[in-house]
Short mmCIF file of C-alpha atoms in Angstrom, two decimals:
data_model
loop_
_atom_site.label_atom_id
_atom_site.label_comp_id
_atom_site.label_asym_id
_atom_site.label_seq_id
_atom_site.Cartn_x
_atom_site.Cartn_y
_atom_site.Cartn_z
CA MET S 23 58.09 127.06 158.66
CA SER S 24 54.42 127.80 159.30
CA PRO S 25 52.11 129.11 156.57
CA GLY S 26 51.97 132.47 158.26
CA GLY S 27 55.74 132.82 158.41
CA ALA S 28 57.73 135.22 156.25
CA GLY S 29 59.67 134.14 153.20
CA SER S 30 59.06 130.98 151.20
CA ALA S 31 58.19 127.48 152.27
CA VAL S 32 60.43 124.78 150.83
CA CYS S 33 58.81 121.54 149.76
CA PRO S 34 61.22 118.69 150.58
CA VAL S 35 59.98 116.51 147.70
CA CYS S 36 60.40 119.28 145.08
CA PHE S 37 63.56 120.72 143.56
CA TRP S 38 62.51 124.35 144.04
CA SER S 39 60.86 126.53 146.67
CA LEU S 40 57.21 127.44 146.82
CA GLY S 41 56.14 131.00 147.49
CA GLN S 42 54.08 131.88 150.49
CA GLY S 43 51.01 132.22 148.30
CA ASP S 44 51.30 128.57 147.23
CA ALA S 45 51.44 127.47 150.84
CA GLU S 46 48.48 129.62 151.82
CA SER S 47 46.36 128.37 148.90
CA ASN S 48 47.10 124.83 149.93
CA THR S 49 46.06 125.50 153.52
CA ALA S 50 42.90 127.31 152.45
CA ALA S 51 41.91 124.33 150.30
CA GLY S 52 42.04 122.13 153.35
CA GLY S 53 45.19 120.33 152.37
CA ARG S 54 46.93 118.53 155.16
CA ALA S 55 50.61 119.38 155.56
CA ARG S 56 53.02 116.48 155.69
CA PRO S 57 55.51 116.40 158.52
CA GLY S 58 58.49 118.46 157.45
CA GLY S 59 56.73 119.37 154.20
CA GLU S 60 54.43 122.25 155.15
CA GLY S 61 52.72 123.80 152.16
CA CYS S 62 53.48 120.98 149.69
CA GLY S 63 50.19 120.62 147.84
CA PRO S 64 48.91 119.40 144.47
CA PHE S 65 50.74 122.17 142.65
CA CYS S 66 54.03 120.94 144.06
CA TYR S 67 53.38 117.34 142.97
CA SER S 68 52.36 118.36 139.46
CA ARG S 69 55.58 120.29 139.04
CA ARG S 70 57.51 117.36 140.46
CA GLY S 71 56.00 115.07 137.79
CA ALA S 72 56.88 117.54 135.04
CA CYS S 73 60.43 117.75 136.36
CA LEU S 74 60.85 113.97 136.35
CA SER S 75 59.43 113.71 132.82
CA ALA S 76 61.83 116.36 131.58
CA PHE S 77 64.72 114.58 133.28
CA LEU S 78 63.84 111.26 131.63
CA LEU S 79 63.55 112.90 128.21
CA LEU S 80 66.95 114.52 128.67
CA LEU S 81 68.46 111.18 129.67
CA LEU S 82 67.03 109.48 126.58
CA ALA S 83 68.37 112.26 124.35
CA ILE S 84 71.86 111.86 125.86
CA LEU S 85 71.77 108.09 125.32
CA ALA S 86 70.68 108.55 121.70
CA ALA S 87 73.50 111.03 121.12
CA LEU S 88 76.05 108.64 122.62
CA LEU S 89 74.83 105.80 120.39
CA ALA S 90 75.08 108.02 117.32
CA VAL S 91 78.66 109.04 118.19
CA ALA S 92 79.65 105.41 118.83
CA THR S 93 78.23 104.39 115.45
CA ILE S 94 80.05 107.16 113.61
CA LEU S 95 83.38 106.50 115.32
CA GLY S 96 83.09 102.72 115.20
CA ARG S 97 82.49 102.34 111.46
CA PRO S 98 82.41 105.29 109.08
CA PRO S 99 79.40 105.34 106.75
CA ARG S 100 79.90 104.43 103.14
CA ILE S 101 80.93 107.42 101.11
CA PRO S 102 79.03 107.63 97.82
CA GLY S 103 80.72 108.28 94.53
CA THR S 104 83.95 107.09 92.98
CA GLN S 105 86.64 106.12 95.45
CA SER S 106 89.53 106.39 93.04
CA CYS S 107 92.99 107.46 94.16
CA VAL S 108 96.63 107.30 93.07
CA THR S 109 99.05 105.08 95.04
CA MET S 110 102.59 105.94 96.05
CA THR S 111 103.81 104.11 92.92
CA ASN S 112 101.61 106.32 90.71
CA ARG S 113 99.14 103.53 89.97
CA THR S 114 95.33 103.43 90.19
CA GLY S 115 94.13 102.69 93.71
CA PHE S 116 91.04 102.29 95.88
CA LEU S 117 90.42 104.99 98.49
CA CYS S 118 89.30 103.65 101.86
CA HIS S 119 86.40 105.28 103.72
CA ASP S 120 88.77 107.03 106.12
CA ARG S 121 90.01 109.07 103.12
CA ARG S 122 93.61 108.42 104.17
CA HIS S 123 94.49 104.93 102.95
CA CYS S 124 94.88 104.27 99.21
CA ILE S 125 95.37 100.60 98.41
CA PRO S 126 96.37 99.16 95.00
CA ALA S 127 93.46 98.32 92.71
CA HIS S 128 94.46 94.63 92.62
CA GLY S 129 94.09 94.56 96.43
CA VAL S 130 90.29 94.89 96.21
CA CYS S 131 88.35 91.63 96.66
CA ASP S 132 91.52 89.57 97.03
CA GLY S 133 90.39 87.99 100.29
CA VAL S 134 92.61 90.21 102.46
CA ARG S 135 91.17 93.23 104.28
CA ALA S 136 93.57 96.09 103.56
CA CYS S 137 91.38 99.06 104.55
CA PRO S 138 91.12 99.80 108.30
CA HIS S 139 87.43 98.88 108.30
CA GLY S 140 87.64 96.20 105.59
CA GLU S 141 85.51 97.97 103.00
CA ASP S 142 87.80 96.69 100.20
CA GLU S 143 86.25 93.26 100.88
CA ASP S 144 82.63 94.38 101.39
CA GLU S 145 79.95 92.09 100.02
CA HIS S 146 78.52 94.82 97.77
CA LEU S 147 81.90 95.07 95.99
CA CYS S 148 82.81 91.41 95.81
CA ARG S 149 79.50 89.60 95.37
CA ASP S 150 79.80 89.35 91.55
CA VAL S 151 83.32 90.22 90.38
CA PRO S 152 83.98 91.87 87.96
CA ARG S 153 80.40 93.15 87.45
CA SER S 154 80.17 94.45 91.01
CA LEU S 155 83.48 96.34 90.81
CA PRO S 156 83.64 100.06 89.94
CA GLY S 157 84.83 100.71 86.40
CA PHE S 158 88.02 102.49 87.49
CA LEU S 159 89.30 99.21 88.99
CA LEU S 160 88.98 97.26 85.73
CA ALA S 161 90.86 96.93 82.45
CA TYR S 162 89.85 94.50 79.70
CA CYS S 163 92.19 92.41 77.57
CA GLY S 164 92.16 92.02 73.79
CA ASP S 165 89.56 89.32 74.36
CA PRO S 166 86.85 91.15 76.35
CA ALA S 167 85.98 87.92 78.12
CA PHE S 168 89.19 88.42 80.13
CA TRP S 169 89.95 91.28 82.48
CA ILE S 170 92.66 92.49 84.82
CA TYR S 171 92.82 95.13 87.52
CA SER S 172 93.54 98.59 86.15
CA ASP S 173 96.85 98.92 87.99
CA GLN S 174 98.11 95.79 86.18
CA LYS S 175 97.94 97.53 82.82
CA CYS S 176 101.25 98.88 81.48
CA ASP S 177 103.19 97.42 84.41
CA GLY S 178 105.63 95.57 82.13
CA THR S 179 104.12 92.17 82.90
CA ASN S 180 102.02 90.01 80.58
CA ASN S 181 98.91 89.83 82.77
CA CYS S 182 96.44 89.15 79.94
CA GLY S 183 98.46 86.30 78.50
CA ASP S 184 98.49 87.84 74.99
CA CYS S 185 100.34 91.06 75.94
CA SER S 186 97.24 93.10 75.06
CA ASP S 187 97.61 94.88 78.40
CA GLU S 188 101.07 96.06 77.36
CA LEU S 189 101.03 96.52 73.58
CA SER S 190 99.02 98.44 70.99
CA PRO S 191 96.51 98.51 69.47
CA VAL S 192 94.60 97.48 72.61
CA THR S 193 96.77 99.41 75.07
CA ALA S 194 98.99 102.44 74.58
CA CYS S 195 101.73 102.19 77.17
CA PRO S 196 104.69 104.57 77.60
CA PRO S 197 108.18 103.40 76.59
CA CYS S 198 110.16 101.17 78.91
CA GLY S 199 111.06 103.01 82.09
CA PRO S 200 114.54 103.46 83.52
CA GLY S 201 114.43 100.12 85.30
CA TRP S 202 113.67 98.21 82.09
CA TRP S 203 115.55 97.17 78.97
CA PRO S 204 113.68 97.27 75.61
CA CYS S 205 113.82 94.11 73.52
CA THR S 206 111.73 91.19 72.29
CA PRO S 207 111.65 88.95 75.35
CA THR S 208 112.04 85.20 75.18
CA VAL S 209 110.18 84.92 78.47
CA PHE S 210 106.39 84.65 78.41
CA LYS S 211 106.11 86.90 81.47
CA TYR S 212 107.29 90.01 79.60
CA CYS S 213 106.12 91.72 76.41
CA SER S 214 108.43 94.47 75.13
CA CYS S 215 110.86 95.06 77.98
CA ILE S 216 112.64 93.08 80.64
CA PRO S 217 113.76 94.28 84.07
CA ARG S 218 117.37 95.47 84.02
CA VAL S 219 118.11 93.23 86.99
CA LEU S 220 117.99 90.32 84.48
CA CYS S 221 120.76 91.78 82.36
CA ARG S 222 124.26 90.28 82.47
CA ASP S 223 123.07 87.25 84.44
CA HIS S 224 124.35 84.77 81.79
CA VAL S 225 120.78 83.80 80.86
CA GLN S 226 119.11 84.81 77.59
CA HIS S 227 115.98 86.89 78.13
CA CYS S 228 115.99 88.83 74.83
CA SER S 229 115.73 87.16 71.43
CA ASP S 230 118.80 89.08 70.20
CA TRP S 231 120.86 88.45 73.34
CA SER S 232 121.05 92.20 73.92
CA ASP S 233 120.35 91.63 77.59
CA GLU S 234 123.76 89.97 77.85
CA TYR S 235 125.85 92.06 75.44
CA ALA S 236 124.30 95.52 75.22
CA CYS S 237 122.30 96.10 78.38
CA PRO S 238 124.49 97.85 80.98
CA GLY S 239 122.67 96.17 83.83
CA PRO S 240 120.77 97.68 86.78
#
């Protein structure tokens, strides 16, 4: 369309139309029209450069947003604070970063990744066990030089070797549960109770033989 024509002249190298005034100012300045691009002067090219710059900035912003989303979804950030939880067996556990998985305390730093993202084996937790472990994962024996995981305390098993994790005055544990028989065990593994599954098996596990003559069994 010629400069004197009605309406607007469209610059083929721009993404918008130029008004008739733009075309006339270009002609008055002595600008030479390109074939098929009448009226496309310096103003058109400056706006074209601004448009391309804005497009590139938008593209970079989209790429940065995609990288941020991929980072968040790929590996959740460490959640500060205590990650204590209670397991299905009512024992102390370690809460994974996804806030859904609760693994037993003794499963932390055992060489097996139990959390979906493996944070139970992270270097910051396991670099100097037990000093690097959170306090809620630890329980100390009668001799403070020895320690056990907190979910191993009062579990009926002699984990400390001197029963200090099961007996007072070091540990106050509840009475034997329904799956246990109270007695003085003859087996080093137990302290004040034995599992009822050991009753009536023709083997002495209690010093008074009550596991064979008084315990009703499982």
